[in-house]
């Protein structure tokens, strides 16, 4: 199962273990950053997703684009004591600022999104989910085929840059497909992300040019990690009861 816990690849003086669970540590007196968010590698080698996603794409997408978001975020945080002490999850929500995003939001959200995206794929992925996750997809979408159709339609109808997500909605207690523009992710609505697909052009152009449909099809049929999705779903159910309420017998 692919779960979070990626290795850091920036100088050891700035390494933390995991952005979602690690807080910023900072000397307030001289503003020297002791540790901060780091660039984490995907949980597989950069050529492991070939031929469906090339090493060249990973080198550009992860090695350049993702890295730039991490570096940009750390520069911003080094100048802003107000944001001291937040986990990355919290930082995304706080900097979204109820729909009036702070300057740090785009970098924070894109770091979070990319960490999540790499872990939404695996070598030899695709196929179909199994067990409880498949049952929940059948319940909420009518069938796995309906889910794929809705996910694909969301991806291809997204205007400009953004993301497509399979989420568990807390209030409705059901799975749904949502699309977001630019860096926005479902944490800001208190949804629980299960899977995501990056629909920024740099995610697919080297391998698929303008053929977004082929990119989405390749993700769903060859790359998506239902192992990771099942693990995320299991954790989500600690917060959302998807079964019928059990009423104690008097």
PDB file of N, CA, C and O in Angstrom, residues 168-204:
ATOM      1  N   UNK A 168     -14.373  12.258  -0.273  1.00  0.00           N
ATOM      2  CA  UNK A 168     -15.447  11.845   0.617  1.00  0.00           C
ATOM      3  C   UNK A 168     -15.998  13.099   1.273  1.00  0.00           C
ATOM      4  O   UNK A 168     -15.276  13.817   1.975  1.00  0.00           O
ATOM      5  N   UNK A 169     -17.252  13.394   1.016  1.00  0.00           N
ATOM      6  CA  UNK A 169     -17.892  14.574   1.589  1.00  0.00           C
ATOM      7  C   UNK A 169     -18.400  14.232   2.986  1.00  0.00           C
ATOM      8  O   UNK A 169     -19.196  13.305   3.157  1.00  0.00           O
ATOM      9  N   UNK A 170     -17.915  14.984   3.952  1.00  0.00           N
ATOM     10  CA  UNK A 170     -18.247  14.675   5.344  1.00  0.00           C
ATOM     11  C   UNK A 170     -19.740  14.810   5.621  1.00  0.00           C
ATOM     12  O   UNK A 170     -20.357  13.923   6.210  1.00  0.00           O
ATOM     13  N   UNK A 171     -20.314  15.942   5.213  1.00  0.00           N
ATOM     14  CA  UNK A 171     -21.710  16.212   5.562  1.00  0.00           C
ATOM     15  C   UNK A 171     -22.653  15.253   4.857  1.00  0.00           C
ATOM     16  O   UNK A 171     -23.588  14.716   5.462  1.00  0.00           O
ATOM     17  N   UNK A 172     -22.431  15.024   3.569  1.00  0.00           N
ATOM     18  CA  UNK A 172     -23.315  14.150   2.804  1.00  0.00           C
ATOM     19  C   UNK A 172     -22.997  12.674   3.002  1.00  0.00           C
ATOM     20  O   UNK A 172     -23.782  11.808   2.626  1.00  0.00           O
ATOM     21  N   UNK A 173     -21.818  12.377   3.567  1.00  0.00           N
ATOM     22  CA  UNK A 173     -21.378  11.002   3.817  1.00  0.00           C
ATOM     23  C   UNK A 173     -21.403  10.180   2.539  1.00  0.00           C
ATOM     24  O   UNK A 173     -21.941   9.059   2.497  1.00  0.00           O
ATOM     25  N   UNK A 174     -20.794  10.709   1.502  1.00  0.00           N
ATOM     26  CA  UNK A 174     -20.750   9.994   0.230  1.00  0.00           C
ATOM     27  C   UNK A 174     -19.525  10.434  -0.558  1.00  0.00           C
ATOM     28  O   UNK A 174     -18.964  11.513  -0.330  1.00  0.00           O
ATOM     29  N   UNK A 175     -19.132   9.600  -1.508  1.00  0.00           N
ATOM     30  CA  UNK A 175     -18.056   9.944  -2.426  1.00  0.00           C
ATOM     31  C   UNK A 175     -18.589  10.839  -3.539  1.00  0.00           C
ATOM     32  O   UNK A 175     -19.744  10.737  -3.937  1.00  0.00           O
ATOM     33  N   UNK A 176     -17.709  11.714  -4.041  1.00  0.00           N
ATOM     34  CA  UNK A 176     -18.092  12.559  -5.156  1.00  0.00           C
ATOM     35  C   UNK A 176     -16.832  12.937  -5.934  1.00  0.00           C
ATOM     36  O   UNK A 176     -15.712  12.819  -5.425  1.00  0.00           O
ATOM     37  N   UNK A 177     -17.019  13.372  -7.169  1.00  0.00           N
ATOM     38  CA  UNK A 177     -15.934  13.899  -8.002  1.00  0.00           C
ATOM     39  C   UNK A 177     -16.068  15.408  -8.041  1.00  0.00           C
ATOM     40  O   UNK A 177     -17.159  15.929  -8.306  1.00  0.00           O
ATOM     41  N   UNK A 178     -14.984  16.112  -7.742  1.00  0.00           N
ATOM     42  CA  UNK A 178     -14.993  17.568  -7.802  1.00  0.00           C
ATOM     43  C   UNK A 178     -13.771  18.028  -8.592  1.00  0.00           C
ATOM     44  O   UNK A 178     -12.761  17.326  -8.666  1.00  0.00           O
ATOM     45  N   UNK A 179     -13.884  19.194  -9.196  1.00  0.00           N
ATOM     46  CA  UNK A 179     -12.741  19.785  -9.892  1.00  0.00           C
ATOM     47  C   UNK A 179     -12.458  21.140  -9.288  1.00  0.00           C
ATOM     48  O   UNK A 179     -13.378  21.836  -8.829  1.00  0.00           O
ATOM     49  N   UNK A 180     -11.191  21.508  -9.244  1.00  0.00           N
ATOM     50  CA  UNK A 180     -10.787  22.777  -8.642  1.00  0.00           C
ATOM     51  C   UNK A 180      -9.866  23.526  -9.591  1.00  0.00           C
ATOM     52  O   UNK A 180      -9.110  22.919 -10.350  1.00  0.00           O
ATOM     53  N   UNK A 181      -9.926  24.846  -9.531  1.00  0.00           N
ATOM     54  CA  UNK A 181      -9.089  25.691 -10.373  1.00  0.00           C
ATOM     55  C   UNK A 181      -7.742  25.957  -9.701  1.00  0.00           C
ATOM     56  O   UNK A 181      -7.653  26.076  -8.482  1.00  0.00           O
ATOM     57  N   UNK A 182      -6.721  26.052 -10.531  1.00  0.00           N
ATOM     58  CA  UNK A 182      -5.384  26.461 -10.093  1.00  0.00           C
ATOM     59  C   UNK A 182      -4.892  25.606  -8.928  1.00  0.00           C
ATOM     60  O   UNK A 182      -4.739  24.416  -9.064  1.00  0.00           O
ATOM     61  N   UNK A 183      -4.652  26.197  -7.746  1.00  0.00           N
ATOM     62  CA  UNK A 183      -4.087  25.435  -6.638  1.00  0.00           C
ATOM     63  C   UNK A 183      -5.124  24.947  -5.635  1.00  0.00           C
ATOM     64  O   UNK A 183      -4.781  24.215  -4.705  1.00  0.00           O
ATOM     65  N   UNK A 184      -6.369  25.325  -5.807  1.00  0.00           N
ATOM     66  CA  UNK A 184      -7.393  25.015  -4.801  1.00  0.00           C
ATOM     67  C   UNK A 184      -7.521  23.510  -4.611  1.00  0.00           C
ATOM     68  O   UNK A 184      -7.494  22.744  -5.572  1.00  0.00           O
ATOM     69  N   UNK A 185      -7.669  23.100  -3.355  1.00  0.00           N
ATOM     70  CA  UNK A 185      -7.933  21.684  -3.083  1.00  0.00           C
ATOM     71  C   UNK A 185      -9.093  21.534  -2.107  1.00  0.00           C
ATOM     72  O   UNK A 185      -9.504  22.499  -1.453  1.00  0.00           O
ATOM     73  N   UNK A 186      -9.667  20.333  -1.995  1.00  0.00           N
ATOM     74  CA  UNK A 186     -10.909  20.146  -1.233  1.00  0.00           C
ATOM     75  C   UNK A 186     -10.794  20.335   0.266  1.00  0.00           C
ATOM     76  O   UNK A 186     -11.826  20.365   0.957  1.00  0.00           O
ATOM     77  N   UNK A 187      -9.597  20.457   0.801  1.00  0.00           N
ATOM     78  CA  UNK A 187      -9.468  20.688   2.233  1.00  0.00           C
ATOM     79  C   UNK A 187     -10.205  21.946   2.674  1.00  0.00           C
ATOM     80  O   UNK A 187     -10.708  22.022   3.795  1.00  0.00           O
ATOM     81  N   UNK A 188     -10.282  22.924   1.790  1.00  0.00           N
ATOM     82  CA  UNK A 188     -10.880  24.205   2.181  1.00  0.00           C
ATOM     83  C   UNK A 188     -12.385  24.091   2.392  1.00  0.00           C
ATOM     84  O   UNK A 188     -12.996  24.948   3.031  1.00  0.00           O
ATOM     85  N   UNK A 189     -13.006  23.019   1.850  1.00  0.00           N
ATOM     86  CA  UNK A 189     -14.438  22.776   2.063  1.00  0.00           C
ATOM     87  C   UNK A 189     -14.670  21.697   3.095  1.00  0.00           C
ATOM     88  O   UNK A 189     -15.796  21.236   3.280  1.00  0.00           O
ATOM     89  N   UNK A 190     -13.609  21.234   3.735  1.00  0.00           N
ATOM     90  CA  UNK A 190     -13.667  20.172   4.730  1.00  0.00           C
ATOM     91  C   UNK A 190     -14.025  18.824   4.119  1.00  0.00           C
ATOM     92  O   UNK A 190     -14.515  17.936   4.815  1.00  0.00           O
ATOM     93  N   UNK A 191     -13.806  18.667   2.800  1.00  0.00           N
ATOM     94  CA  UNK A 191     -13.916  17.355   2.178  1.00  0.00           C
ATOM     95  C   UNK A 191     -12.641  16.563   2.448  1.00  0.00           C
ATOM     96  O   UNK A 191     -11.589  17.142   2.758  1.00  0.00           O
ATOM     97  N   UNK A 192     -12.720  15.245   2.309  1.00  0.00           N
ATOM     98  CA  UNK A 192     -11.566  14.386   2.531  1.00  0.00           C
ATOM     99  C   UNK A 192     -11.096  13.833   1.185  1.00  0.00           C
ATOM    100  O   UNK A 192     -11.792  13.014   0.575  1.00  0.00           O
ATOM    101  N   UNK A 193      -9.950  14.263   0.674  1.00  0.00           N
ATOM    102  CA  UNK A 193      -9.464  13.760  -0.619  1.00  0.00           C
ATOM    103  C   UNK A 193      -9.100  12.276  -0.557  1.00  0.00           C
ATOM    104  O   UNK A 193      -8.481  11.814   0.411  1.00  0.00           O
ATOM    105  N   UNK A 194      -9.484  11.557  -1.604  1.00  0.00           N
ATOM    106  CA  UNK A 194      -9.163  10.137  -1.724  1.00  0.00           C
ATOM    107  C   UNK A 194      -8.183   9.906  -2.877  1.00  0.00           C
ATOM    108  O   UNK A 194      -7.267   9.094  -2.768  1.00  0.00           O
ATOM    109  N   UNK A 195      -8.374  10.601  -3.990  1.00  0.00           N
ATOM    110  CA  UNK A 195      -7.495  10.542  -5.155  1.00  0.00           C
ATOM    111  C   UNK A 195      -7.466  11.901  -5.824  1.00  0.00           C
ATOM    112  O   UNK A 195      -8.411  12.698  -5.664  1.00  0.00           O
ATOM    113  N   UNK A 196      -6.417  12.182  -6.606  1.00  0.00           N
ATOM    114  CA  UNK A 196      -6.433  13.402  -7.406  1.00  0.00           C
ATOM    115  C   UNK A 196      -5.654  13.198  -8.697  1.00  0.00           C
ATOM    116  O   UNK A 196      -4.792  12.320  -8.788  1.00  0.00           O
ATOM    117  N   UNK A 197      -6.004  14.020  -9.692  1.00  0.00           N
ATOM    118  CA  UNK A 197      -5.304  14.035 -10.967  1.00  0.00           C
ATOM    119  C   UNK A 197      -4.952  15.472 -11.303  1.00  0.00           C
ATOM    120  O   UNK A 197      -5.819  16.351 -11.302  1.00  0.00           O
ATOM    121  N   UNK A 198      -3.686  15.701 -11.576  1.00  0.00           N
ATOM    122  CA  UNK A 198      -3.181  17.029 -11.931  1.00  0.00           C
ATOM    123  C   UNK A 198      -3.539  17.319 -13.387  1.00  0.00           C
ATOM    124  O   UNK A 198      -3.137  16.598 -14.297  1.00  0.00           O
ATOM    125  N   UNK A 199      -4.301  18.409 -13.620  1.00  0.00           N
ATOM    126  CA  UNK A 199      -4.698  18.781 -14.967  1.00  0.00           C
ATOM    127  C   UNK A 199      -4.003  20.057 -15.433  1.00  0.00           C
ATOM    128  O   UNK A 199      -4.445  20.688 -16.399  1.00  0.00           O
ATOM    129  N   UNK A 200      -2.900  20.438 -14.780  1.00  0.00           N
ATOM    130  CA  UNK A 200      -2.067  21.500 -15.317  1.00  0.00           C
ATOM    131  C   UNK A 200      -1.352  20.969 -16.562  1.00  0.00           C
ATOM    132  O   UNK A 200      -1.002  19.792 -16.630  1.00  0.00           O
ATOM    133  N   UNK A 201      -1.111  21.824 -17.522  1.00  0.00           N
ATOM    134  CA  UNK A 201      -0.541  21.377 -18.789  1.00  0.00           C
ATOM    135  C   UNK A 201       0.804  20.693 -18.619  1.00  0.00           C
ATOM    136  O   UNK A 201       1.112  19.720 -19.320  1.00  0.00           O
ATOM    137  N   UNK A 202       1.611  21.164 -17.658  1.00  0.00           N
ATOM    138  CA  UNK A 202       2.934  20.561 -17.496  1.00  0.00           C
ATOM    139  C   UNK A 202       2.858  19.113 -17.003  1.00  0.00           C
ATOM    140  O   UNK A 202       3.848  18.391 -17.045  1.00  0.00           O
ATOM    141  N   UNK A 203       1.694  18.688 -16.523  1.00  0.00           N
ATOM    142  CA  UNK A 203       1.545  17.319 -16.041  1.00  0.00           C
ATOM    143  C   UNK A 203       1.464  16.305 -17.180  1.00  0.00           C
ATOM    144  O   UNK A 203       1.785  15.131 -16.985  1.00  0.00           O
ATOM    145  N   UNK A 204       1.031  16.746 -18.350  1.00  0.00           N
ATOM    146  CA  UNK A 204       0.793  15.782 -19.427  1.00  0.00           C
ATOM    147  C   UNK A 204       1.392  16.153 -20.777  1.00  0.00           C
ATOM    148  O   UNK A 204       1.494  15.305 -21.672  1.00  0.00           O
TER     149      UNK A 204
END
